[in-house]
Coordinates of C-alpha atoms and ligand atoms in Angstrom, one line a residue:
M273 CA -0.4 -0.2 0.0
P274 CA 1.5 3.5 -0.8
S275 CA 2.6 5.4 2.0
D276 CA 0.3 8.4 3.7
V277 CA 3.5 10.3 4.9
K278 CA 4.8 13.0 3.3
V279 CA 8.6 13.9 3.8
K280 CA 10.2 17.0 3.4
I281 CA 13.8 17.2 2.3
C282 CA 15.4 21.3 3.9
G283 CA 18.4 22.8 2.8
L284 CA 19.1 21.8 -0.4
R285 CA 21.6 23.5 -2.2
D286 CA 22.0 21.2 -4.9
P287 CA 19.2 21.1 -8.6
A288 CA 20.5 17.0 -8.9
H289 CA 19.0 16.5 -5.1
V290 CA 16.1 18.4 -5.6
E291 CA 15.5 16.4 -8.6
L292 CA 17.2 13.1 -6.5
A293 CA 14.4 14.2 -3.7
A294 CA 11.4 14.5 -5.9
R295 CA 12.4 10.6 -7.5
A296 CA 12.7 9.2 -3.7
G297 CA 9.7 10.4 -3.0
A298 CA 9.4 13.5 -1.1
A299 CA 6.7 15.7 -1.2
Y300 CA 8.8 19.0 0.0
V301 CA 12.4 20.4 -0.7
G302 CA 13.0 23.5 1.4
F303 CA 15.4 26.8 0.8
V304 CA 17.1 28.5 3.6
F305 CA 17.1 31.8 3.6
F306 CA 19.4 32.8 6.7
P307 CA 22.7 33.9 6.8
K308 CA 23.6 32.0 9.6
S309 CA 23.0 28.8 8.1
P310 CA 25.5 26.8 6.2
R311 CA 22.4 25.9 3.9
N312 CA 21.8 29.7 3.5
L313 CA 21.2 30.4 -0.6
S314 CA 21.0 33.3 -2.5
L315 CA 17.6 34.5 -4.4
D316 CA 19.4 33.4 -7.6
E317 CA 20.8 29.7 -6.6
A318 CA 17.1 29.2 -5.1
R319 CA 15.4 31.0 -8.5
E320 CA 17.8 27.8 -10.4
L321 CA 16.6 25.1 -8.0
A322 CA 13.2 26.0 -7.9
W323 CA 13.4 25.7 -11.5
A324 CA 14.8 22.3 -11.3
A325 CA 12.1 21.5 -8.7
P326 CA 9.3 18.9 -10.9
V327 CA 5.6 19.6 -11.2
G328 CA 4.3 18.2 -7.9
L329 CA 7.3 18.5 -5.5
A330 CA 6.2 21.8 -2.8
K331 CA 9.3 24.2 -2.6
V332 CA 9.6 25.9 0.9
A333 CA 11.2 28.7 2.0
L334 CA 12.6 28.8 5.3
V335 CA 12.9 32.4 6.3
V336 CA 14.2 33.4 10.6
N337 CA 12.0 36.4 11.4
A338 CA 12.1 37.9 8.2
D339 CA 11.1 41.4 7.3
D340 CA 8.6 42.0 4.4
A341 CA 11.5 43.1 2.2
Q342 CA 12.7 40.0 2.9
L343 CA 10.0 38.2 2.2
D344 CA 9.0 40.5 -1.1
A345 CA 12.7 39.7 -2.2
I346 CA 11.9 36.5 -2.3
N347 CA 8.5 36.0 -3.9
D348 CA 9.8 38.0 -6.4
R349 CA 12.3 36.0 -7.2
V350 CA 11.6 32.3 -6.4
A351 CA 9.2 30.4 -7.8
I352 CA 7.7 29.0 -3.8
D353 CA 5.1 27.7 -2.6
M354 CA 5.4 27.8 1.1
W355 CA 6.7 29.7 3.9
Q356 CA 8.0 28.0 6.6
L357 CA 8.5 30.8 9.8
H358 CA 11.7 29.1 11.8
G359 CA 12.0 32.1 14.1
S360 CA 9.8 33.7 16.9
E361 CA 7.2 35.4 14.8
S362 CA 3.9 36.1 16.2
P363 CA 0.6 34.5 15.6
E364 CA -0.3 37.7 14.4
R365 CA 2.8 38.4 12.0
V366 CA 1.7 34.8 10.5
A367 CA -1.6 36.1 9.1
E368 CA -0.3 39.4 8.3
I369 CA 2.4 37.5 5.9
K370 CA -0.3 34.5 4.7
K371 CA -2.6 37.6 3.6
R372 CA 0.1 39.8 2.2
Y373 CA 1.3 36.4 0.1
G374 CA -1.8 34.2 -0.3
L375 CA 0.7 31.7 0.3
P376 CA 0.3 28.6 3.1
V377 CA 2.5 29.2 5.8
M378 CA 4.1 26.8 8.6
K379 CA 5.1 27.9 11.2
A380 CA 8.3 25.9 13.2
V381 CA 7.8 26.0 17.5
G382 CA 10.7 24.4 19.1
V383 CA 9.3 21.7 21.7
A384 CA 11.9 21.2 25.4
T385 CA 9.1 21.2 27.6
R386 CA 5.1 20.4 28.4
D387 CA 4.9 24.1 28.3
D388 CA 6.5 24.4 24.7
V389 CA 3.7 21.6 23.2
A390 CA 0.9 24.0 25.3
A391 CA 1.6 26.8 23.5
I392 CA 1.3 25.9 19.5
D393 CA -2.0 25.9 19.7
L394 CA -1.4 29.3 19.6
Y395 CA 0.0 28.9 15.9
A396 CA -2.7 26.1 15.3
G397 CA -5.6 28.4 13.6
V398 CA -3.4 30.7 12.1
A399 CA -1.3 28.6 10.9
D400 CA -1.6 26.2 7.4
Q401 CA 0.4 23.8 9.0
L402 CA 2.7 23.6 12.0
L403 CA 6.6 22.2 12.4
I404 CA 7.2 20.9 15.5
D405 CA 11.2 21.0 16.1
A406 CA 13.5 20.5 18.9
K407 CA 13.5 24.3 21.2
A408 CA 17.6 25.3 20.2
P409 CA 19.1 26.9 23.3
K410 CA 18.4 30.7 24.0
G411 CA 21.2 33.0 22.2
A412 CA 21.9 30.1 19.8
D413 CA 22.7 31.4 16.1
L414 CA 20.6 28.8 14.5
P415 CA 17.3 28.7 15.7
G416 CA 16.9 25.4 13.9
G417 CA 19.0 22.9 11.3
R418 CA 21.1 21.5 14.5
G419 CA 20.8 18.0 14.3
L420 CA 18.6 17.4 17.8
P421 CA 16.5 15.8 18.9
F422 CA 14.1 16.4 21.2
D423 CA 11.5 14.2 23.5
W424 CA 9.0 12.0 21.1
E425 CA 6.7 11.4 23.9
L426 CA 6.1 15.2 24.5
V427 CA 4.0 14.7 21.4
V428 CA 2.4 11.9 21.4
R429 CA -1.4 11.8 21.4
K430 CA -1.6 14.9 20.4
Y431 CA -3.8 17.1 18.3
W432 CA -3.5 20.0 16.1
P433 CA -6.9 20.8 14.1
C434 CA -4.4 21.3 10.6
P435 CA -1.0 19.4 9.4
W436 CA 1.6 18.8 11.0
M437 CA 5.7 17.7 10.3
L438 CA 7.7 16.5 13.2
A439 CA 11.5 17.6 12.6
G440 CA 14.7 17.3 14.7
G441 CA 17.4 15.6 14.9
L442 CA 15.9 13.0 12.1
T443 CA 17.7 10.4 10.4
P444 CA 17.3 7.3 8.2
E445 CA 17.6 5.4 11.2
N446 CA 15.5 7.0 13.4
V447 CA 12.8 8.5 11.4
G448 CA 10.5 5.2 11.5
R449 CA 10.6 4.6 15.1
A450 CA 10.2 8.4 15.2
I451 CA 6.5 8.2 12.8
N452 CA 5.5 4.9 14.6
L453 CA 5.9 6.5 17.9
T454 CA 4.6 9.9 17.4
G455 CA 2.2 9.2 14.5
A456 CA 3.7 12.4 13.0
R457 CA 2.0 12.3 9.1
Q458 CA 4.6 14.6 7.9
V459 CA 8.8 14.6 8.6
D460 CA 11.5 17.3 7.9
V461 CA 15.3 16.6 8.2
S462 CA 17.9 18.8 7.3
S463 CA 21.2 17.8 9.1
G464 CA 20.8 13.9 9.2
V465 CA 21.4 13.3 5.2
E466 CA 24.2 15.7 5.2
S467 CA 27.7 14.7 5.6
A468 CA 29.0 17.8 7.4
P469 CA 27.3 20.6 7.9
G470 CA 25.3 22.1 4.6
V471 CA 26.7 19.1 2.3
K472 CA 23.9 16.6 1.3
D473 CA 25.3 13.4 0.7
P474 CA 22.3 12.0 -1.8
A475 CA 22.7 8.4 -0.7
L476 CA 21.3 9.3 3.2
I477 CA 18.8 11.2 0.7
E478 CA 17.3 8.6 -0.4
A479 CA 17.7 6.1 2.6
F480 CA 15.7 8.6 5.1
I481 CA 13.2 9.4 2.1
K482 CA 13.1 5.1 1.8
A483 CA 12.4 4.8 5.8
A484 CA 10.2 7.5 6.3
L485 CA 7.6 6.1 3.6
T486 CA 8.1 2.6 4.7
A487 CA 7.4 3.0 8.2
Ligands
LIG112 O1 18.4 23.8 8.2 C1 19.2 24.9 8.8 O2 20.1 25.7 8.4 C2 18.4 26.0 9.5 C3 18.3 27.1 10.0 C4 17.4 28.0 11.0 C5 16.6 27.5 10.7 C6 15.5 26.3 10.2 C7 16.8 24.9 10.1 N1 16.6 24.4 9.2 C8 15.2 23.5 10.2 O3 15.4 23.2 11.4 C9 14.4 21.7 11.4 C10 15.5 20.4 12.2 O4 16.7 20.9 11.0 P1 18.0 19.6 11.6 O5 16.7 18.3 11.0 O6 17.5 18.6 13.2 O7 18.9 19.9 10.7 C11 14.1 21.5 10.2 O8 12.7 21.3 10.4 C12 14.7 22.4 9.3 O9 13.9 22.8 7.7

């Protein structure tokens, strides 16, 4: 039976990896627009990657507390299908971005404790999707893409009225367990399919997608 799990491969920088991810069965690819990230892209690089994406593969623009000027520049130059807001954007800012661009918005929320899980509800009525990631320590350079998992038990048997994606430290080895434990129908990975920060490994991309789709 075909899997109903959807996979997002984030932080791609090579058009060949975009094609590979699509061929292997990914539903989304993520492009990072955050200068502190080793996966950061220029607008021209991202535009080329978006062109390489086959029809049906959703192209997600990951930004962190971006202002309108940055979002306008991305929206004008790169054919994206969804925003991923991975900073401390408020529910009001999520609504504003949704309205301004008419694109679906996925709000990332960092989780370390039960209170963090409860705080996800603030976004459940406004975002189109939720992305539940490990919480980065205060003052960390990167709010995500750190290859660190959180305690998945915190989201077992949780319900939100919109689709959600599990992220944070997923790898080809642990993604099946994460899906089976949490019931996540969507998973996102960046570091777990890299041989070094920002360097994607095609074999790991394929292995991750296969493991998620057969979980
Ligand atoms: O990937 C990045 O560089 C990044 C930078 C800033 C915010 C988020 C980022 N990535 C997202 O973080 C999670 C977890 O990634 P990982 O698999 O643990 O490396 C994932 O949603 C990425 O999209």
